[in-house]
PDB file of C-alpha atoms in Angstrom:
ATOM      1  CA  UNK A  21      15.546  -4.533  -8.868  1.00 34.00           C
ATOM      2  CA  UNK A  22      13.791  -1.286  -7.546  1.00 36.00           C
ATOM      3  CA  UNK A  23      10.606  -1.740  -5.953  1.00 37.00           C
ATOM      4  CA  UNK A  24       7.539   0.244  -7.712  1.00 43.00           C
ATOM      5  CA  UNK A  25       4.332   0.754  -6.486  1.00 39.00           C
ATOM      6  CA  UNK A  26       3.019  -1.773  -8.534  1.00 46.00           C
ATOM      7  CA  UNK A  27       4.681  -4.449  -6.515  1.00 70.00           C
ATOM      8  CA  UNK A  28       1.965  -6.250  -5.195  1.00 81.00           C
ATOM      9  CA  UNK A  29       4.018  -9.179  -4.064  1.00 86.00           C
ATOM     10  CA  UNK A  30       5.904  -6.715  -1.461  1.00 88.00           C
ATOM     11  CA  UNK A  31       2.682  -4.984  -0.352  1.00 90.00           C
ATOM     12  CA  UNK A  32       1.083  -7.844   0.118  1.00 89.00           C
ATOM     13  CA  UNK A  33       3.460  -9.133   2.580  1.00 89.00           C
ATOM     14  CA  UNK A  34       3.323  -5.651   4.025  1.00 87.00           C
ATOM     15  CA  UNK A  35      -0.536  -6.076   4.642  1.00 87.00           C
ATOM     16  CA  UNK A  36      -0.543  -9.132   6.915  1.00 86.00           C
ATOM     17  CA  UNK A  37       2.589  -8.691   8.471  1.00 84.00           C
ATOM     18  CA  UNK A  38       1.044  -8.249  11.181  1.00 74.00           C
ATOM     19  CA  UNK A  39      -0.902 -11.324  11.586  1.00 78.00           C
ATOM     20  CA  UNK A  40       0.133 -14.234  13.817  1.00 78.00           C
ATOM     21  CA  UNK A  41       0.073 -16.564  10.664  1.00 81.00           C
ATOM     22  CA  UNK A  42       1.581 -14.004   7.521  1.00 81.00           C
ATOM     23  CA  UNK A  43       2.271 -16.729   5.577  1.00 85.00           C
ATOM     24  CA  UNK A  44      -1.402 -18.219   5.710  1.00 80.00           C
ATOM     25  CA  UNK A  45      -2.820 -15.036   5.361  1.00 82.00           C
ATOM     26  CA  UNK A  46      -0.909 -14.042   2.133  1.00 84.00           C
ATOM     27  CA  UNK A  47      -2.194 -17.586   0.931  1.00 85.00           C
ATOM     28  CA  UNK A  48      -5.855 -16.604   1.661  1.00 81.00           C
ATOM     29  CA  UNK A  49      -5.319 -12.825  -0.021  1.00 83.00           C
ATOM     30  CA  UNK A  50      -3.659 -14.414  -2.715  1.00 83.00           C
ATOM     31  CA  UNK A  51      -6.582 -17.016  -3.291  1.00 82.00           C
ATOM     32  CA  UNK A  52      -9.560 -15.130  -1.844  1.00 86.00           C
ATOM     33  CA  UNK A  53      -8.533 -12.073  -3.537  1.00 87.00           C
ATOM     34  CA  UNK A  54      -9.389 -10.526   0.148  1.00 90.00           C
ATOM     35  CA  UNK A  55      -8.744 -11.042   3.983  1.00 89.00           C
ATOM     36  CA  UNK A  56      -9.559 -10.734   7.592  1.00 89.00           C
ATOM     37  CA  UNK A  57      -6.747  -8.331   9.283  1.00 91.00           C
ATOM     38  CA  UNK A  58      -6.154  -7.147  12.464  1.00 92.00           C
ATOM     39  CA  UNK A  59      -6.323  -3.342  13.469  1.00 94.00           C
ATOM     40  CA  UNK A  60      -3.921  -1.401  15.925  1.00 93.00           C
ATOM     41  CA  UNK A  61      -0.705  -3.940  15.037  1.00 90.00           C
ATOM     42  CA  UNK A  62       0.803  -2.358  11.847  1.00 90.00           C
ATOM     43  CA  UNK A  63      -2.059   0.589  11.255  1.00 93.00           C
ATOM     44  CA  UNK A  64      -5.695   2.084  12.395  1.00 97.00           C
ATOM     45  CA  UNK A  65      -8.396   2.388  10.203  1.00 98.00           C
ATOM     46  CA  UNK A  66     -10.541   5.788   9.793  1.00 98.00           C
ATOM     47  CA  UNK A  67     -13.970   4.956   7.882  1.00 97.00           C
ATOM     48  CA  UNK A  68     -14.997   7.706   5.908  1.00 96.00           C
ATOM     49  CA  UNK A  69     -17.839   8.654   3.857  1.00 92.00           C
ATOM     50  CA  UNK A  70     -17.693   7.853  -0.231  1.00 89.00           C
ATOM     51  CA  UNK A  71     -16.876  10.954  -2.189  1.00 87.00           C
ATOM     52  CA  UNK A  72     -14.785  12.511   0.202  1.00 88.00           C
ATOM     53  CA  UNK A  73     -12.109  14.622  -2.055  1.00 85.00           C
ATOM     54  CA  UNK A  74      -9.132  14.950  -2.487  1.00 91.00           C
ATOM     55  CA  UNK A  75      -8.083  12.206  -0.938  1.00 94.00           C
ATOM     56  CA  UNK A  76      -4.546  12.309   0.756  1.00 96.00           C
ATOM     57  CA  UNK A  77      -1.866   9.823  -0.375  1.00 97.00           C
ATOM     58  CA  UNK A  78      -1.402   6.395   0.957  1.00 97.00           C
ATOM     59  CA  UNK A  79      -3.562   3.395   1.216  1.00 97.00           C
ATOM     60  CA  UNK A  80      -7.694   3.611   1.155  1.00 98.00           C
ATOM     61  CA  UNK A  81      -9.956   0.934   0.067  1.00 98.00           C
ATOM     62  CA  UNK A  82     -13.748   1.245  -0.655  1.00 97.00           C
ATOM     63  CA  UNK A  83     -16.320  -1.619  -0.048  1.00 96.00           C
ATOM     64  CA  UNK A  84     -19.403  -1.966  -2.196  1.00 94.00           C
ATOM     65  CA  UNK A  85     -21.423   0.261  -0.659  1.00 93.00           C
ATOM     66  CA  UNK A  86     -19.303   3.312  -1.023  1.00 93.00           C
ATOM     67  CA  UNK A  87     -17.638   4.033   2.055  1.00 95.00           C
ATOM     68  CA  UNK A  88     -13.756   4.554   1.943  1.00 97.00           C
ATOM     69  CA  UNK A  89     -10.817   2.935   4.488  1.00 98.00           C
ATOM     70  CA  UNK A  90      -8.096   4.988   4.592  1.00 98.00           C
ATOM     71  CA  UNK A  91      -4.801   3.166   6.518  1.00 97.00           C
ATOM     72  CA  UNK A  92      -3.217   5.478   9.291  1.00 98.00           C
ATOM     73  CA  UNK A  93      -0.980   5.236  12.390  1.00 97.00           C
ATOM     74  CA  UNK A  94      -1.600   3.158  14.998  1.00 96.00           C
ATOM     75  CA  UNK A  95      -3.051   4.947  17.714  1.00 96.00           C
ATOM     76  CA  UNK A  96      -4.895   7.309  15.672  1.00 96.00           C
ATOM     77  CA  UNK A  97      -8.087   5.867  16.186  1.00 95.00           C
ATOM     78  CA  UNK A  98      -7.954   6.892  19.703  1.00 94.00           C
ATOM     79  CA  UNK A  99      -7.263  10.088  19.133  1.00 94.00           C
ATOM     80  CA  UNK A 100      -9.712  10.443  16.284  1.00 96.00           C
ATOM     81  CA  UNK A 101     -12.905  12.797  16.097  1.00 91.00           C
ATOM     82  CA  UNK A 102     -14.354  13.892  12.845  1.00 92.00           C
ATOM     83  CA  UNK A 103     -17.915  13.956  11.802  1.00 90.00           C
ATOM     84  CA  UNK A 104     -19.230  11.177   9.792  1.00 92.00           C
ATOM     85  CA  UNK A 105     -16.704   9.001  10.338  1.00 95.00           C
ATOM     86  CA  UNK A 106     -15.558   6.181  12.536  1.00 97.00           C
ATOM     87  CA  UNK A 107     -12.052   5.468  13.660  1.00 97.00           C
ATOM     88  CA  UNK A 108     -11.060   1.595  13.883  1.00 97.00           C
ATOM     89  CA  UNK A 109      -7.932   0.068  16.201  1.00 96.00           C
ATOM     90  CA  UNK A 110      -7.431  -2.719  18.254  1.00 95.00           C
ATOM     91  CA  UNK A 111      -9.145  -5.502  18.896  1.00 95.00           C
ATOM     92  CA  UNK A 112     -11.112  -4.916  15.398  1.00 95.00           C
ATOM     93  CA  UNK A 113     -10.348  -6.551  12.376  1.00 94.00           C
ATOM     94  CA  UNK A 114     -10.790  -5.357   9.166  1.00 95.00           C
ATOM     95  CA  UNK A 115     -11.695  -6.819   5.850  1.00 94.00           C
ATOM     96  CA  UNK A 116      -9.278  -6.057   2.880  1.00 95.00           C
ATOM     97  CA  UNK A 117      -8.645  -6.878  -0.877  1.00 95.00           C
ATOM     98  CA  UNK A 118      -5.736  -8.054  -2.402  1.00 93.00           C
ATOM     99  CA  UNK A 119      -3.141  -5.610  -3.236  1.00 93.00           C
ATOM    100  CA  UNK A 120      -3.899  -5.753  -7.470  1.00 91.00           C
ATOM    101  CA  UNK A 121      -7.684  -5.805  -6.461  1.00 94.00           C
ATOM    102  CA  UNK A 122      -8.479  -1.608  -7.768  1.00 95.00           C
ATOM    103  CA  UNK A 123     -11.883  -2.412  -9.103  1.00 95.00           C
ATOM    104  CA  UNK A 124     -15.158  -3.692  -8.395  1.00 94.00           C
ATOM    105  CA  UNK A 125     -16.924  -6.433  -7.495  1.00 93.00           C
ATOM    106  CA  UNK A 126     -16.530  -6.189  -4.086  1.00 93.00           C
ATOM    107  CA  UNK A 127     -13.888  -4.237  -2.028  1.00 95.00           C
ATOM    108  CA  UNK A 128     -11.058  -3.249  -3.832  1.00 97.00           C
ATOM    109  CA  UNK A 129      -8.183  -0.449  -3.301  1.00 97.00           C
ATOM    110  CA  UNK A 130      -8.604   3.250  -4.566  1.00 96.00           C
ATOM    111  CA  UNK A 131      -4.874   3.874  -3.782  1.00 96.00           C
ATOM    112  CA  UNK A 132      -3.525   0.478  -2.761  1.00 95.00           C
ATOM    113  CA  UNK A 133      -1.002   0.122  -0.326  1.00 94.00           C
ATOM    114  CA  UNK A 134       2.956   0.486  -2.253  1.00 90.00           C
ATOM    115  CA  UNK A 135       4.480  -1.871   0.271  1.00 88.00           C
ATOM    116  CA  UNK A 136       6.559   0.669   1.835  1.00 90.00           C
ATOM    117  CA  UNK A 137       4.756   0.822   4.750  1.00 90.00           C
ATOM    118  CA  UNK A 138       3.516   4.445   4.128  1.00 94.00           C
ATOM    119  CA  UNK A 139       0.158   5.658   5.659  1.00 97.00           C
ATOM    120  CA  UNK A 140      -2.341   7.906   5.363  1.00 97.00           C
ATOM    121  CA  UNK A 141      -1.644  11.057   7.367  1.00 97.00           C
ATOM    122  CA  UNK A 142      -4.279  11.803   9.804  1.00 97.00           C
ATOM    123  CA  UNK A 143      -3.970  15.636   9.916  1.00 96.00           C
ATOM    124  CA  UNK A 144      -4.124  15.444   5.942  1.00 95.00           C
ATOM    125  CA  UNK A 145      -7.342  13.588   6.525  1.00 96.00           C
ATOM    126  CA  UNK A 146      -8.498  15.707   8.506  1.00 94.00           C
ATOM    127  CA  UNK A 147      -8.265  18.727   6.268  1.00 92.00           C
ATOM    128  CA  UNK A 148      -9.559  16.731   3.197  1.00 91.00           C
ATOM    129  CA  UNK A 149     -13.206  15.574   5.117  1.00 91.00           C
ATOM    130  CA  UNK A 150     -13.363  19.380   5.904  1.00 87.00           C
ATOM    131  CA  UNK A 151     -12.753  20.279   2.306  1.00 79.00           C
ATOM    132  CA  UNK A 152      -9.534  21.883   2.679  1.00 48.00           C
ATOM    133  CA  UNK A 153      -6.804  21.116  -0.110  1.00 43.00           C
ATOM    134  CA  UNK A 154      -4.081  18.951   1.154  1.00 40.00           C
TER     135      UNK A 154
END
């Protein structure tokens, strides 16, 4: 059976894979609707201002007061420096909603993660907070 990008089971899985406890952690997403994860194992975090546009493919998530995620390479948040914005690795942990969770109340996905394990490109980031198309 081919894999879509609705498969929330698989990106799910693909979310706290890189927790010391997966299973327990896919138990609390699955029940909470929302976790705890760890930065800098499986991806970074670059927090960016709400209404930033376009926004480049792969997974971002926006809390309730506006301001976006957007999953990218580990590593990247060392390397990061853009206005307005605040790059997130290890040892930070990061709050994040279940996979089917792509609406209000609370944090929820605007392009949830697809469970391939692809990530936001920073360069395409980049361009997008300065306005550029991507």
């Amino acid at each position: 059976m081919p894999t879509t990008m609705h498969d929330t089971t698989r990106a799910a899985e693909w979310l706290v894979s890189a927790c010391r406890d997966p299973e327990g952690r896919l138990r609390w997403l699955a029940s909470a609707g929302q976790a705890i994860l760890p930065l800098g194992i499986c991806w970074d975090a670059v927090r960016i201002p709400a209404g930033t546009s376009p926004l480049p493919p792969g997974p971002i998530a926006q809390d309730p007061l506006g301001a976006l995620y957007a999953l990218v390479p580990v590593g990247t948040a060392a390397t990061w420096s853009a206005r307005d914005t605040e790059p997130m690795g290890a040892p930070r942990y990061l709050q994040l909603p279940a996979p089917h969770r792509t609406g209000p109340p609370g944090i929820y996905w605007v392009q949830p993660p697809d469970g391939s394990g692809l990530l936001v490109d920073p360069d395409e980031l980049h361009q997008a907070l300065l306005g550029q198309v991507v």
